[in-house]
XYZ file of C-alpha atoms in Angstrom:
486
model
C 96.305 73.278 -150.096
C 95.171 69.919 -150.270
C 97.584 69.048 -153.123
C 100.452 69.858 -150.559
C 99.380 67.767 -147.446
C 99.500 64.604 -150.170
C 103.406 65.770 -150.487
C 104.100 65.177 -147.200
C 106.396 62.101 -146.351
C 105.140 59.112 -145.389
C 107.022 58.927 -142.318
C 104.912 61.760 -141.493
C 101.374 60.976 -142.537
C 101.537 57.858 -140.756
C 102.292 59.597 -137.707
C 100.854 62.678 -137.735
C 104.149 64.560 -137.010
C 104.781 67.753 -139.101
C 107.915 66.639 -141.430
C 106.610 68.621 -144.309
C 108.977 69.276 -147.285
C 110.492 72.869 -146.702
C 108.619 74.200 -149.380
C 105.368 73.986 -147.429
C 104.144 75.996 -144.774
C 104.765 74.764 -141.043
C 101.789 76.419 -140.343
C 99.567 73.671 -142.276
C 97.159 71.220 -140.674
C 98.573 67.402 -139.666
C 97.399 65.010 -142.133
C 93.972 63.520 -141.015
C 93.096 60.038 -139.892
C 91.709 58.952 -143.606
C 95.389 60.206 -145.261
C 97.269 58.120 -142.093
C 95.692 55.235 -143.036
C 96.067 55.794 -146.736
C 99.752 56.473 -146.265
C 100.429 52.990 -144.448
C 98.309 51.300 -147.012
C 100.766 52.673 -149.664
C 103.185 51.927 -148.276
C 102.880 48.316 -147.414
C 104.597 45.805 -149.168
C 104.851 42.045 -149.170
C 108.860 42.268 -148.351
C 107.205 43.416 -144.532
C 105.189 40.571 -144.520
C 106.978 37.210 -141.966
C 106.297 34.080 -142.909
C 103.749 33.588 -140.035
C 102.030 36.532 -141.630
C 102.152 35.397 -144.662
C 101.021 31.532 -143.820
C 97.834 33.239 -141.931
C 97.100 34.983 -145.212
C 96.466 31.761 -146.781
C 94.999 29.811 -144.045
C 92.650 32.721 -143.496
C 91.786 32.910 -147.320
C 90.744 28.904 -147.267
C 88.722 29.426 -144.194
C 86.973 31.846 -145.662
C 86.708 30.544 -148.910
C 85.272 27.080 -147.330
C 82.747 28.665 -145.308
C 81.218 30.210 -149.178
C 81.371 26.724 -150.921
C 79.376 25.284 -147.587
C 76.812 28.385 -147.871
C 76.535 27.914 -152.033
C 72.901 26.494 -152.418
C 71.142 28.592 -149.672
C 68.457 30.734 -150.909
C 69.684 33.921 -149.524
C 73.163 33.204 -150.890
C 71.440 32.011 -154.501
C 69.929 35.044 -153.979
C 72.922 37.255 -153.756
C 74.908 35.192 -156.712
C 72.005 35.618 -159.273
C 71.430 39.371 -158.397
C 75.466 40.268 -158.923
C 75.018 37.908 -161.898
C 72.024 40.159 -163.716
C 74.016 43.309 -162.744
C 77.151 42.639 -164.637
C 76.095 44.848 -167.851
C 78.387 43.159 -169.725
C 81.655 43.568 -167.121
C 83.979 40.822 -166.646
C 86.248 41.256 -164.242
C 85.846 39.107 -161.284
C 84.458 35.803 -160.762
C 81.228 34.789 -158.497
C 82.340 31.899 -156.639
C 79.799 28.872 -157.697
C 80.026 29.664 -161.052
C 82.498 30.225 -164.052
C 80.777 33.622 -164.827
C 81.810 36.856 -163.876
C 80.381 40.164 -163.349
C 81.834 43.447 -162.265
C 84.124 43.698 -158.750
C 81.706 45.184 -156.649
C 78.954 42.662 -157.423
C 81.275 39.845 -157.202
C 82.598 41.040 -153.681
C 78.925 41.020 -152.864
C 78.100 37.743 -153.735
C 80.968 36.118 -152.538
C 80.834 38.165 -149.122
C 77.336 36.940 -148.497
C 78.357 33.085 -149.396
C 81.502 33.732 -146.770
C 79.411 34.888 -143.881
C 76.059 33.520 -143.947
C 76.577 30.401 -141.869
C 78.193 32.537 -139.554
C 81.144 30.480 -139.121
C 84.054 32.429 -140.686
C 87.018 34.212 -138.392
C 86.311 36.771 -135.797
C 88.239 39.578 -133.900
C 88.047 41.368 -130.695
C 88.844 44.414 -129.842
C 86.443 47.569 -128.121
C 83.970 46.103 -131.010
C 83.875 42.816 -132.414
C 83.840 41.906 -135.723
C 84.587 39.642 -139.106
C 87.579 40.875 -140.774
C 87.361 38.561 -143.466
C 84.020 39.802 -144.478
C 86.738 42.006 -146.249
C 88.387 39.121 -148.165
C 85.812 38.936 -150.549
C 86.968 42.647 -151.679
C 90.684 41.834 -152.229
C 90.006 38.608 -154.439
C 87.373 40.377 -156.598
C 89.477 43.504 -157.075
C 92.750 41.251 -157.303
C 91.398 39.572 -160.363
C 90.023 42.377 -161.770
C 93.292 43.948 -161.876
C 94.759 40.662 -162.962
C 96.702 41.106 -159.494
C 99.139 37.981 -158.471
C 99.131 36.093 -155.241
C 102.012 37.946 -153.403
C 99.603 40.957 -154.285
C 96.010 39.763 -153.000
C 98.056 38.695 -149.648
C 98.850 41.956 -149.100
C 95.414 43.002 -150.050
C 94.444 40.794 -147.262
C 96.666 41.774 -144.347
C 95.911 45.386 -145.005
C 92.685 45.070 -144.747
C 92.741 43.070 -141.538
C 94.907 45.743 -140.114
C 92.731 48.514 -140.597
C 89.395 46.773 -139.561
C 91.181 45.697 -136.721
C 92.783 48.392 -135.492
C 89.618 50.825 -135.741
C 87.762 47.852 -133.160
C 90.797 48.394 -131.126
C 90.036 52.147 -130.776
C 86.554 52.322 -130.152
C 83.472 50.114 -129.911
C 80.135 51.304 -132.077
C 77.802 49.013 -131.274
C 77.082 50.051 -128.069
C 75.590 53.186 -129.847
C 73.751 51.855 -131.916
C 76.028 51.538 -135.112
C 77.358 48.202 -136.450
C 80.940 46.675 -137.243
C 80.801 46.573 -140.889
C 81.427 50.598 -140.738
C 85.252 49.266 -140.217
C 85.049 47.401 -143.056
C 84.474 50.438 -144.943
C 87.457 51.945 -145.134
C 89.632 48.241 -144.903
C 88.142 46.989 -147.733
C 88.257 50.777 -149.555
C 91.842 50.708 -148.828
C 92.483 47.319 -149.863
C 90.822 47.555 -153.361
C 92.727 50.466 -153.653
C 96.023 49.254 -153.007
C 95.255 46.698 -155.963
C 94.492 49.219 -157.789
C 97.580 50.984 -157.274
C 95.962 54.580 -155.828
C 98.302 57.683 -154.436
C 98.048 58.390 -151.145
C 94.959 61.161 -152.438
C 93.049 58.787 -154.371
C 93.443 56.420 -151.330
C 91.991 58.739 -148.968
C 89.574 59.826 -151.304
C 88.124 56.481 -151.120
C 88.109 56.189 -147.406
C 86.393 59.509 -147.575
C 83.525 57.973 -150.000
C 83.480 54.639 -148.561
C 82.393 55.864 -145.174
C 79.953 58.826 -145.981
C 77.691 57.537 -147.715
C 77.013 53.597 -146.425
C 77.159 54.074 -142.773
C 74.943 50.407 -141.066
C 72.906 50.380 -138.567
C 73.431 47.944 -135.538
C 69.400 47.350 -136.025
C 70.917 44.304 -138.114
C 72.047 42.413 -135.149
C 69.478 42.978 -132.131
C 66.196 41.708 -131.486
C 64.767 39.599 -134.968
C 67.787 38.372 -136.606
C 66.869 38.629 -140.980
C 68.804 37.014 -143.982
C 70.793 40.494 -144.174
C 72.517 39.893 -140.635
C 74.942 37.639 -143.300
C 75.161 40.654 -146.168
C 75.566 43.770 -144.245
C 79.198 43.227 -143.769
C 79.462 42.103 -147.832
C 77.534 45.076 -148.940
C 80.246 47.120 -146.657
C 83.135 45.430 -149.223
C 81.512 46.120 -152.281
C 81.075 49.698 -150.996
C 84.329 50.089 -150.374
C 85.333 48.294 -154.287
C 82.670 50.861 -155.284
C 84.670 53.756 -153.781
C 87.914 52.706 -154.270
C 86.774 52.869 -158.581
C 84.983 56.107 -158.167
C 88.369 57.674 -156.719
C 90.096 55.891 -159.126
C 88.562 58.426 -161.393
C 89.292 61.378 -159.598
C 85.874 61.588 -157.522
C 86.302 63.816 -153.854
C 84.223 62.197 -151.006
C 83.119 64.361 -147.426
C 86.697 65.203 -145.823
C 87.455 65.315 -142.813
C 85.919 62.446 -142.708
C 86.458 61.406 -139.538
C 87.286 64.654 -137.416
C 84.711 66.622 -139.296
C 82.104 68.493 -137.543
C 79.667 66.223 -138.655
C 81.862 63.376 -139.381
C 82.959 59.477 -138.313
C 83.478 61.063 -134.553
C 80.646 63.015 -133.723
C 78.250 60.709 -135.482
C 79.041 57.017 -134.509
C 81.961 56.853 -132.021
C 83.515 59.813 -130.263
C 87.015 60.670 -131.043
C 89.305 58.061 -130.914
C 93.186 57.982 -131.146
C 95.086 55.611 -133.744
C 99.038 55.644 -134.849
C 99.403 53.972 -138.042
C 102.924 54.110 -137.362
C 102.551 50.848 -134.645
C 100.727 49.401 -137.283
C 102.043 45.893 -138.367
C 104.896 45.553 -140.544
C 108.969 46.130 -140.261
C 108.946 43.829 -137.194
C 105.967 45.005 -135.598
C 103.323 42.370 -135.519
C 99.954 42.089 -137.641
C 96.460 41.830 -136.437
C 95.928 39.185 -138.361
C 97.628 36.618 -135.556
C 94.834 37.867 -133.301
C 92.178 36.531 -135.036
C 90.055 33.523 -133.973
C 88.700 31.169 -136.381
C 85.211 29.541 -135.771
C 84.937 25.762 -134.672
C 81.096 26.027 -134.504
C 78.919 27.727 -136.400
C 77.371 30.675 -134.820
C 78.116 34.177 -132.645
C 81.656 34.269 -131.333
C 80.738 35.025 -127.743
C 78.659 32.203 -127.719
C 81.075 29.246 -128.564
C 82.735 28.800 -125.007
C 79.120 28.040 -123.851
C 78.523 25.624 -126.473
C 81.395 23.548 -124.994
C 80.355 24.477 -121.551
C 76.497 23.348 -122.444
C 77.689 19.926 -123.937
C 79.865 18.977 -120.770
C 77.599 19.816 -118.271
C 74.550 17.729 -120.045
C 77.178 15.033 -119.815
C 78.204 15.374 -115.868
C 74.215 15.331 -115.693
C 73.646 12.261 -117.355
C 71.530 14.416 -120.376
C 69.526 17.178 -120.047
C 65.859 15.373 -119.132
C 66.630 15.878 -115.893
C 67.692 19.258 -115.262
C 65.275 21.930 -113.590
C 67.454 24.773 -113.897
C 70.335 26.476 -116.623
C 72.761 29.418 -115.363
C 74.671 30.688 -118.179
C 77.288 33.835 -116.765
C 79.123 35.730 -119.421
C 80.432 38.645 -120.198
C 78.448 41.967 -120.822
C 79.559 42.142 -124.689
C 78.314 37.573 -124.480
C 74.772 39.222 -123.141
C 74.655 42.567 -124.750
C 75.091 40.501 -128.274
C 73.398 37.342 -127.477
C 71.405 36.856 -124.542
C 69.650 40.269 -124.037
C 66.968 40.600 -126.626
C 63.672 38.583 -125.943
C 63.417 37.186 -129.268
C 66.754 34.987 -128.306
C 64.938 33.216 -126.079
C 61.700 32.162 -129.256
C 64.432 32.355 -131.996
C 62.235 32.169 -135.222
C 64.796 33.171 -137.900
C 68.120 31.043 -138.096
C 70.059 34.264 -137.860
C 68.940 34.724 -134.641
C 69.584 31.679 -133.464
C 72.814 31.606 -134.369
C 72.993 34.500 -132.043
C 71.407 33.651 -128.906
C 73.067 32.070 -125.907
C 69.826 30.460 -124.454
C 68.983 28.717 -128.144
C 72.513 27.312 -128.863
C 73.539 26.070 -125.524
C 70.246 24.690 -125.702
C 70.765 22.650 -128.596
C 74.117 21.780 -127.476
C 72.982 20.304 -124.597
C 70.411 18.534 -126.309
C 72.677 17.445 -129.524
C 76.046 17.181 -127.866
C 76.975 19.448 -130.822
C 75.983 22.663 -133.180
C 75.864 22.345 -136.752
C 74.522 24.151 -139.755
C 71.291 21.337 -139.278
C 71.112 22.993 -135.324
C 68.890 25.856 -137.188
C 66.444 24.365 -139.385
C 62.704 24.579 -138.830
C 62.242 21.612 -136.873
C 64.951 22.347 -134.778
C 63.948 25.759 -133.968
C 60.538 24.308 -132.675
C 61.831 21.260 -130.958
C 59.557 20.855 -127.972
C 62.522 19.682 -125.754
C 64.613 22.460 -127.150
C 61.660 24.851 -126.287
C 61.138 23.486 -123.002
C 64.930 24.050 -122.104
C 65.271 27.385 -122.884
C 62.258 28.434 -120.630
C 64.958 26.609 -117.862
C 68.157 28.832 -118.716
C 69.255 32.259 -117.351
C 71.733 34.099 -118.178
C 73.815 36.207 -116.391
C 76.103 39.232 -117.032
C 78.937 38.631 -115.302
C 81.864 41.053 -114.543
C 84.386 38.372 -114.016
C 83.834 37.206 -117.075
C 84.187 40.498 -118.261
C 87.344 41.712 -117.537
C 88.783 38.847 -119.221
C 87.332 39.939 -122.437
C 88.706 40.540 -125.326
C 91.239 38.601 -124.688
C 89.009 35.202 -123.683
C 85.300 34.929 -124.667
C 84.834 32.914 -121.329
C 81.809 31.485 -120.052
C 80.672 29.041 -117.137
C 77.691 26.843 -117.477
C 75.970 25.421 -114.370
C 73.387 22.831 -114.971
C 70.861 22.166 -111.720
C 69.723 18.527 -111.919
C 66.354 17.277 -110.396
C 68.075 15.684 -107.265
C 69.616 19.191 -106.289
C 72.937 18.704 -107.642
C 74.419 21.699 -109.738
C 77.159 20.823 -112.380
C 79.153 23.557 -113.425
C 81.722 23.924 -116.260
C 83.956 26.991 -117.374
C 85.578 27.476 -120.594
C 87.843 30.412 -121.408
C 88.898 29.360 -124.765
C 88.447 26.327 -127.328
C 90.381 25.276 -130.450
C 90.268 28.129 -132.724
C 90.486 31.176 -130.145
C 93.560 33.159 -130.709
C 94.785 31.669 -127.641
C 94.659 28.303 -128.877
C 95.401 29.058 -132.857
C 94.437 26.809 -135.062
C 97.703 24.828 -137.782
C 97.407 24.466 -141.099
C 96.042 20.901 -140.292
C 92.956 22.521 -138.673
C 92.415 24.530 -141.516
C 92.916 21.575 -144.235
C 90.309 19.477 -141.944
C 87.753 22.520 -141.394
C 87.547 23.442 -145.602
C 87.258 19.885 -146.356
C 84.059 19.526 -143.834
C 82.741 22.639 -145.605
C 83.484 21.429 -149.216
C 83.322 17.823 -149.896
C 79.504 17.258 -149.166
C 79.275 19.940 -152.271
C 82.266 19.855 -154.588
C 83.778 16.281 -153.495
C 87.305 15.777 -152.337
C 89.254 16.389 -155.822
C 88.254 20.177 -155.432
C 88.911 20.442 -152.115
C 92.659 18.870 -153.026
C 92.468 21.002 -155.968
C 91.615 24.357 -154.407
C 94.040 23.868 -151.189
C 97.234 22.958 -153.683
C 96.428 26.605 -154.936
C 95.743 28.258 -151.621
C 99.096 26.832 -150.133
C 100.900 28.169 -153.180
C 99.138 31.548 -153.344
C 102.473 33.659 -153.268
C 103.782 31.721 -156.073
C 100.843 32.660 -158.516
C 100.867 35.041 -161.053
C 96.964 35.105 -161.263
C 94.192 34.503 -158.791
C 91.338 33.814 -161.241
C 92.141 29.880 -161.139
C 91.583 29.506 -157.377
C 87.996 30.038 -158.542
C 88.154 27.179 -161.035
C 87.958 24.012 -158.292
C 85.262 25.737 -156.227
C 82.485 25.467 -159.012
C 78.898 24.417 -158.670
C 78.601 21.453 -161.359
C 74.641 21.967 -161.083
């Protein structure tokens, strides 16, 4: 029975219609949510990539590839590199970026997920949930160069795997019951290994089904305490999904259905949800990949309209030594994520600093800026920092609200000593996918990220690549400029 449903067209697995072959009983079950995504992921080729697609591919890789370099000698991120390292039992296949070694895929997605995300300052997307799609790039380069993949291939990789994480935040949000993002990463970065791998529509669903069984995360990763794994959950997510892509490689089953099942993806984490693959991007229909936003600060996405609201405000005030009073008004996803918990307002870890409205439009304020120096010790404990977060409120605001997802908006109003309130909103800054950032950005951003560690001949190096990727047979030498020389 299952052999058949796997026989159906792909026409009708991505929509869920009954076009069966006329061999095969009318009478049989519509393909599942798990084989509709599997049948768009086979079927997706670069030829239904546009340029613009294609250009955001690259731009995106770089930007995420520039936020690792910049994270390379923090201990968490050393951490991560020498652990994949001592698991490679003698594998080869994909390179840990740092180094010239290499270990096997899933380690290497590991290590170079954590390096991507743990300043916090790679691209974002918003949907019902938010999330960090290209958490999942660190699964397409480490199972392109395992499967000595070229560049037209990994590009793929990579807008498939936005697609699906993205679409699954448009149809539901998880946090909100207690589950967090990376669980769409699952089966995007499952499906993307797989596609480099070169899976049937069974094996492909087979590692959706594994991917998502048994590695569901826990939104405890993001509320109250931020910890070092805040920047690995959605890495360990990618080398799950590596991990299952291999094992159904080999023929393994995983839980099915795994989303509509009695005790599946539905009545666990989300409630049922509707998606049709057949809208998905492609053939003229546009990829989730334009809707992305790309970081111009590092920390929480909600929180980077207030970090330009913070700094303009201190400015109409003349600095901040004056002001008696902070209202910060966002939206409820902006308070929900980062001005709920108590511990944002005492931020001891920099992970949750990097997540709490009070602590960087504090710093902002303070700085006229927020860099990865805004979280070291001594600026944790600042006593001026301290003594201006016991001034700020902030607010959950339904105006700000409805204009979410589309605008992360906030408004900042800054109560000086005299009486006089200054108040600034932002909707959107440089970066938000309603002000996209050109390939100039991107050039200027991965230079900031990799000169101070790698100097300016391998950030030339490493962009002639990038901008080139479609033309390369191999990915294994975009690794080769991005290497620690101590």
């Amino acid at each position: 029975m299952l052999r058949r449903r796997f026989l159906m067209s792909a026409g009708a697995l991505l929509t869920g219609t009954s076009c069966f072959l006329p061999s095969i009983s009318k009478a049989d079950t519509p393909p599942n949510l798990a084989q509709r995504l599997a049948a768009y992921a086979q079927s997706l080729r670069f030829e239904d990539l546009d340029e613009e697609t294609i250009e955001l591919a690259k731009t995106h890789l770089s930007d995420a590839l520039g936020c690792g370099v910049a994270a390379l000698r923090e201990r968490p991120v050393e951490i991560a590199r020498k652990v994949a390292l001592a698991a490679s039992g003698g594998q080869s296949a994909s390179t840990v970026l740092g180094t010239r070694s290499r270990t096997g895929a899933d380690m290497a997605t590991f290590a170079n997920g954590a390096a991507i995300r743990y300043y916090d300052l790679n691209d974002v997307y918003a949907g019902k949930e938010i999330g960090h799609p290209s958490d999942n790039i660190a699964a397409c380069l480490a199972q392109a160069e395992a499967q000595g993949a070229s560049g037209r291939e990994l590009i793929v990789a990579i807008v498939l795997a936005y697609e699906i994480d993205c679409r699954l935040m448009d149809a539901t949000s998880i946090s909100q019951r207690g589950w967090d993002h990376p669980n769409f990463s699952l089966p995007a970065a499952a499906l993307a290994a797989g596609k480099l791998m070169k899976l049937d529509n069974a094996a492909l669903t087979q590692a959706v089904n594994l991917a998502i069984n048994g590695h569901v995360a826990l939104n405890q990763t993001r509320v109250q305490t931020i910890s070092d794994w805040k920047g690995f959950a959605d890495a360990e997510a990618a080398r799950n999904g590596v991990f299952a892509a291999t094992l159904a490689r080999e023929g393994l089953s995983g839980p099915s259905p795994i989303f509509e099942g009695d005790a599946g993806f539905f009545a666990q984490l989300s409630g049922r949800f509707e998606i049709d693959a057949a809208m998905f991007g492609g053939r003229g229909r546009p990829f989730r990949i334009r809707d992305c936003s790309v970081k111009f600060y590092p920390a929480q996405a909600l929180t980077q309209t207030a970090i330009k609201a913070g700094i303009d405000v201190a400015r109409q005030a003349g600095g901040v030594d004056r002001i008696t009073a902070v209202e910060i008004r966002t939206s409820h996803e902006g308070w929900s994520s980062a001005g709920k918990d108590a511990e944002k307002w005492a931020p001891e870890t920099s992970g949750t600093a990097d997540h709490s409205l009070p602590y960087v439009t504090a710093r902002a304020m303070i700085d006229g800026d927020i860099s990865v120096a805004s979280y070291s010790k001594v600026a944790l404990h600042e006593a001026k920092l301290r003594g201006l977060i016991k001034k700020i409120k902030v607010i959950d605001d339904p105006e700000m609200s409805k204009l979410y997802p589309r605008y992360y908006a906030t408004v900042v109003s800054a109560t000086r000593d005299d009486g006089k309130v200054f108040t600034t909103r932002v909707d959107d800054i440089a970066g938000s996918a309603t002000r996209r950032m050109q390939r100039a950005d991107f050039v200027a951003k991965f230079k900031k990220n990799v000169v101070p560690v790698l100097g300016v001949s391998s950030a030339d190096e490493a962009l002639d690549m990038l901008w080139g990727l479609e033309l390369q047979s191999s990915v294994s030498e975009i690794f080769v400029p991005l290497t620690l020389t101590s």
